[in-house]
Coordinates of N, CA and C in Angstrom, one line a residue:
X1 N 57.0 -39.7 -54.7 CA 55.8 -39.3 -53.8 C 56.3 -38.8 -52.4
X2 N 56.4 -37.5 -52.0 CA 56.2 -36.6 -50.7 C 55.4 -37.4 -49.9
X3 N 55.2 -37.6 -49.2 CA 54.2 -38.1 -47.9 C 54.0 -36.7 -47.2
X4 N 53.0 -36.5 -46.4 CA 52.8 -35.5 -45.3 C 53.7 -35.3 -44.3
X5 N 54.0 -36.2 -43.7 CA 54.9 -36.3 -42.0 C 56.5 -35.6 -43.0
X6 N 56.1 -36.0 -44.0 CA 57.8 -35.5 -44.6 C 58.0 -34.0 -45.4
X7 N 56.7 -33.6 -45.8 CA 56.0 -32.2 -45.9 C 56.1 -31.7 -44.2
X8 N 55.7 -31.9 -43.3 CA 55.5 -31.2 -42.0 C 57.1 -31.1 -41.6
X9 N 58.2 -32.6 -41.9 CA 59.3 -32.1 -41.2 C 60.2 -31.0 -42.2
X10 N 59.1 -31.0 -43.7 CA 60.4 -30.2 -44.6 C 60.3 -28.5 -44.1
X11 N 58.7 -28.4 -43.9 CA 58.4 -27.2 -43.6 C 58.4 -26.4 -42.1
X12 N 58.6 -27.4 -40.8 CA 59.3 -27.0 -39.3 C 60.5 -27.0 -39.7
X13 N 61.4 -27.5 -40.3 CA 62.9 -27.1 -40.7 C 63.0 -25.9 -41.2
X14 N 62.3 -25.8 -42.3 CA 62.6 -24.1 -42.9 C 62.4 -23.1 -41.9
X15 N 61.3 -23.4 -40.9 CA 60.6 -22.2 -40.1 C 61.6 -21.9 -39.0
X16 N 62.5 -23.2 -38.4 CA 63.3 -23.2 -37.4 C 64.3 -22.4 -37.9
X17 N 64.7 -22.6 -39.2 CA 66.0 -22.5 -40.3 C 65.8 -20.7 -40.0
X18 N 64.6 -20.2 -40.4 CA 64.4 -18.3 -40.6 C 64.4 -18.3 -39.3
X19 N 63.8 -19.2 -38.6 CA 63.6 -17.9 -36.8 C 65.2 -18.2 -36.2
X20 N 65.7 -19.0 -36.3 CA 67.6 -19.0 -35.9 C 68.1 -18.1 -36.9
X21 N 67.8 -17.8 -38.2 CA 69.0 -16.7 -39.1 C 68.4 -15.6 -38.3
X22 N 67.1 -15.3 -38.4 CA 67.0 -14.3 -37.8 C 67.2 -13.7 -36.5
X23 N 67.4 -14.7 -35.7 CA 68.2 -14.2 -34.1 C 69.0 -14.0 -34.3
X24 N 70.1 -15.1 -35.1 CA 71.7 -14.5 -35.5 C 71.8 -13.3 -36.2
X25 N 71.1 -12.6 -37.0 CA 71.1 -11.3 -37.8 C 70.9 -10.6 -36.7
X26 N 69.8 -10.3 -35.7 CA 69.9 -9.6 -34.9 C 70.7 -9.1 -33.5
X27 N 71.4 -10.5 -33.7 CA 72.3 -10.7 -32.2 C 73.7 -9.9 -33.4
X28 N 73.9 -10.4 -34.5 CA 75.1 -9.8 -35.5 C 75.0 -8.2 -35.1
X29 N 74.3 -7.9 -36.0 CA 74.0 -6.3 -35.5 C 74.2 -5.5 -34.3
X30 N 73.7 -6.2 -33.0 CA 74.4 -5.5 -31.8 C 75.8 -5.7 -31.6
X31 N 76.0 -6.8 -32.0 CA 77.6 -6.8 -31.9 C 78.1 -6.0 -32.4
X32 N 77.7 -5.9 -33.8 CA 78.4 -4.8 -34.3 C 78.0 -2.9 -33.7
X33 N 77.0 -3.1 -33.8 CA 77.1 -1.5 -32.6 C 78.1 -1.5 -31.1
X34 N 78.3 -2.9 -30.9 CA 78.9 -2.7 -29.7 C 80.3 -2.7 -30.3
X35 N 81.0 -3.1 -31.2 CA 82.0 -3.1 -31.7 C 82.3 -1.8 -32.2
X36 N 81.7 -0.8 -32.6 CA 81.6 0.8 -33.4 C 81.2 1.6 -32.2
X37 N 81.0 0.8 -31.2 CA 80.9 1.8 -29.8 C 82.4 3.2 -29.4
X38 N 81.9 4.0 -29.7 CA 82.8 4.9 -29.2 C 83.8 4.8 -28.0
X39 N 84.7 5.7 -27.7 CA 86.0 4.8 -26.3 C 85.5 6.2 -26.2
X40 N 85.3 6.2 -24.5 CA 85.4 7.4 -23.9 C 86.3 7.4 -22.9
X41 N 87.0 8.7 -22.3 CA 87.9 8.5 -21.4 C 87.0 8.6 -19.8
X42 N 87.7 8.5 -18.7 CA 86.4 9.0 -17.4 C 87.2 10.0 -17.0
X43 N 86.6 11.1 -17.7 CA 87.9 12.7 -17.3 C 86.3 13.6 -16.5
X44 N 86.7 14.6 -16.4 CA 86.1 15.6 -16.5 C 84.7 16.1 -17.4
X45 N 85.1 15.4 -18.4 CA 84.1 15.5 -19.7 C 83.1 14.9 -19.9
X46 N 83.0 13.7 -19.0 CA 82.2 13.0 -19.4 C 80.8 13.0 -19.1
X47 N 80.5 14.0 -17.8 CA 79.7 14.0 -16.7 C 78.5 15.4 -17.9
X48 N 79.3 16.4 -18.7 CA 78.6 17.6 -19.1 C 78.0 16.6 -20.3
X49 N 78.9 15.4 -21.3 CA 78.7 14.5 -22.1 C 78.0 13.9 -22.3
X50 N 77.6 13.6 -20.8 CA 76.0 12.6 -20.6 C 75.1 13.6 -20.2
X51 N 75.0 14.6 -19.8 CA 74.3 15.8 -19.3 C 73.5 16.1 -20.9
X52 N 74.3 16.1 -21.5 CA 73.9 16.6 -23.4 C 72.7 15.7 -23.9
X53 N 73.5 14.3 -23.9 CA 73.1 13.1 -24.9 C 71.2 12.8 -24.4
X54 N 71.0 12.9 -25.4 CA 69.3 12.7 -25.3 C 68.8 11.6 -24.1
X55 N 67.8 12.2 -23.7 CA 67.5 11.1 -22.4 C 68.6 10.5 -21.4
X56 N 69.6 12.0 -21.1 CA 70.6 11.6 -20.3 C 71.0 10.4 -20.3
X57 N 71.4 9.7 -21.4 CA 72.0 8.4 -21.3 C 72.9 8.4 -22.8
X58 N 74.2 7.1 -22.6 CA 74.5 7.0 -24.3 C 75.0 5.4 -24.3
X59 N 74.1 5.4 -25.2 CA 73.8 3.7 -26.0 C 75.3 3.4 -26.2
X60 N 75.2 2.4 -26.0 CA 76.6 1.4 -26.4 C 78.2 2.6 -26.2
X61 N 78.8 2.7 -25.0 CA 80.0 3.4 -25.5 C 80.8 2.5 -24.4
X62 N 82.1 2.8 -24.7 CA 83.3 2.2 -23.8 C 83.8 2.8 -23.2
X63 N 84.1 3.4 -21.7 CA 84.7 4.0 -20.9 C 86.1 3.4 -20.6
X64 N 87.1 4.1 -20.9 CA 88.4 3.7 -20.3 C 88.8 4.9 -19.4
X65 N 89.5 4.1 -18.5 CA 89.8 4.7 -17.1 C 89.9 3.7 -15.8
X66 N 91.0 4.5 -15.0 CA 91.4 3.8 -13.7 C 90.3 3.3 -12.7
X67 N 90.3 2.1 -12.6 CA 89.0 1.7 -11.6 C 89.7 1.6 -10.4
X68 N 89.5 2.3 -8.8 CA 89.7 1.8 -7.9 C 89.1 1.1 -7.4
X69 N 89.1 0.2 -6.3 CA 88.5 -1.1 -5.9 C 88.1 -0.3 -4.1
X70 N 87.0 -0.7 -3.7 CA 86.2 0.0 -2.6 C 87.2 -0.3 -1.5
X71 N 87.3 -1.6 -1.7 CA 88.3 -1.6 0.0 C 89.8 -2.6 -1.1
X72 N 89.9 -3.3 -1.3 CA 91.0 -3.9 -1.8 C 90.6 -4.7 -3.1
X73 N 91.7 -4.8 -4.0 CA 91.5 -5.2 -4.9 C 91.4 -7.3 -4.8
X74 N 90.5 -8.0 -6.0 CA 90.7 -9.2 -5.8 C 91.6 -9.7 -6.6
X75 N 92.5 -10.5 -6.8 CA 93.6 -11.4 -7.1 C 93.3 -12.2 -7.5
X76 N 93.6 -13.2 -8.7 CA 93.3 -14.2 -9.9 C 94.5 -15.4 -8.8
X77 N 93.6 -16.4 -8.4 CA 94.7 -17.8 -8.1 C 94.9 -18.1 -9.4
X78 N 94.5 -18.3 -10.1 CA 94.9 -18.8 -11.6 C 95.9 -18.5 -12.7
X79 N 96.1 -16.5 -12.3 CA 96.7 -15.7 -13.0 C 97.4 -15.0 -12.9
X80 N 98.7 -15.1 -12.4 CA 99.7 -14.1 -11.4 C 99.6 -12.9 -12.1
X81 N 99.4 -11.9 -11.1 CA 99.6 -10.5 -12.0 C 98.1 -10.2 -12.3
X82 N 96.9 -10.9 -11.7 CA 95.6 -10.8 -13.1 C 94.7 -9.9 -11.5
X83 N 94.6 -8.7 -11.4 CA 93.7 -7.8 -10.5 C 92.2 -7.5 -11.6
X84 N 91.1 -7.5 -10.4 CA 90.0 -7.3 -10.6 C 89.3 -6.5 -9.7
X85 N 88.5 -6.1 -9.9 CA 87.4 -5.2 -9.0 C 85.4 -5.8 -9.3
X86 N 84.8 -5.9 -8.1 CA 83.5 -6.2 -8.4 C 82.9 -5.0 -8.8
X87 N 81.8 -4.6 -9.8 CA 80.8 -3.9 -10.1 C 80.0 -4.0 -9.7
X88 N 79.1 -3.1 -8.2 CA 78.0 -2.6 -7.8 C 77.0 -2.4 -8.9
X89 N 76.0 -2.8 -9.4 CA 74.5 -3.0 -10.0 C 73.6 -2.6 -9.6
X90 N 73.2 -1.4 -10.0 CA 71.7 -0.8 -9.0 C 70.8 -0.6 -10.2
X91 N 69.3 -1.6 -10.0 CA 68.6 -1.2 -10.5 C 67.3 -0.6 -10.0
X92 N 66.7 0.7 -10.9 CA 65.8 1.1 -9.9 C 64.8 1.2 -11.1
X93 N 63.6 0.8 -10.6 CA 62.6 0.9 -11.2 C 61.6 1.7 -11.0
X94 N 61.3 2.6 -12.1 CA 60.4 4.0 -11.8 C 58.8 3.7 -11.2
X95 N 58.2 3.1 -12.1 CA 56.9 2.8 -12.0 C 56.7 1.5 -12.0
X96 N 55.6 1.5 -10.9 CA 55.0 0.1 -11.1 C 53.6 -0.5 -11.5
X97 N 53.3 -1.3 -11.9 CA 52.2 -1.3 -13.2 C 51.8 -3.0 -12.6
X98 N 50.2 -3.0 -11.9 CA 49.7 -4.1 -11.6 C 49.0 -5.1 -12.5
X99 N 49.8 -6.2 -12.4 CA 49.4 -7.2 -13.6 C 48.2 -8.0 -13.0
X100 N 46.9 -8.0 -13.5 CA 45.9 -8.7 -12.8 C 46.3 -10.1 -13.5
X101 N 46.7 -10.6 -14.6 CA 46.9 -12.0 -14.6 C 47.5 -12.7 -13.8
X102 N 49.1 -11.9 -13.7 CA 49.9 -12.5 -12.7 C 49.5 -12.5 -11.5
X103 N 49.0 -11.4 -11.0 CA 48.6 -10.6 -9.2 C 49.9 -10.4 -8.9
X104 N 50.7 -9.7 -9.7 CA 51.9 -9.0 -9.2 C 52.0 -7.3 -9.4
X105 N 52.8 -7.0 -8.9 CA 53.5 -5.5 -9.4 C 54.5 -5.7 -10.4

C-alpha cells in the first residue's frame, strides 16, 4: 500500500526530474551552437560581414585577433607570462516601456 505523502514525494520528484533534464537539454544545445560557432578573423572583412548578416548582428561567432590594451596591459601575480586586457560593456537600451505594477521604466 502507497500512502499519499509517498504519491506527492514520487510525483515532485519526477516533475523536478523533467524541469532539470529539460534546462540541461537546453543549456546542452547552446553549448553546442557555441561550440559550432564559426572563428572569424578581425581583418578588414569583418565590418562589410556584419554590415550583410541579418539585423546587423551574428549569433554565436568567435573573433580571433590582436587585442591591444587602452593604456597598459594587466599581469597575472599567479601566472608568469599570463597578460590580459579588461572589456569595456556598453549597453544601450532603445526603448523604454512603463511598468505600472512595478512603477518603473
Amino acid at each position: 500500500p502507497i500512502t499519499p505523502g509517498e504519491l506527492i514525494c514520487l510525483g515532485s520528484s519526477l516533475a523536478f526530474t523533467g524541469l532539470f533534464y529539460y534546462l540541461y537539454r537546453k543549456k546542452a544545445r547552446v553549448v553546442t551552437r557555441i561550440q559550432e560557432a564559426p572563428k572569424l578573423q578581425v581583418d578588414d572583412n569583418l565590418p562589410p560581414l556584419v554590415s550583410a548578416a541579418d539585423g546587423r548582428c551574428l549569433p554565436y561567432v568567435a573573433l580571433e585577433g590582436i587585442v591591444l590594451p587602452a593604456k597598459a596591459a594587466l599581469t597575472s601575480h599567479y601566472h608568469e607570462g599570463l597578460q590580459g586586457v579588461i572589456q569595456k560593456l556598453l549597453v544601450k537600451e532603445h526603448r523604454l516601456i512603463w511598468n505600472s505594477l512595478a512603477r518603473s521604466w
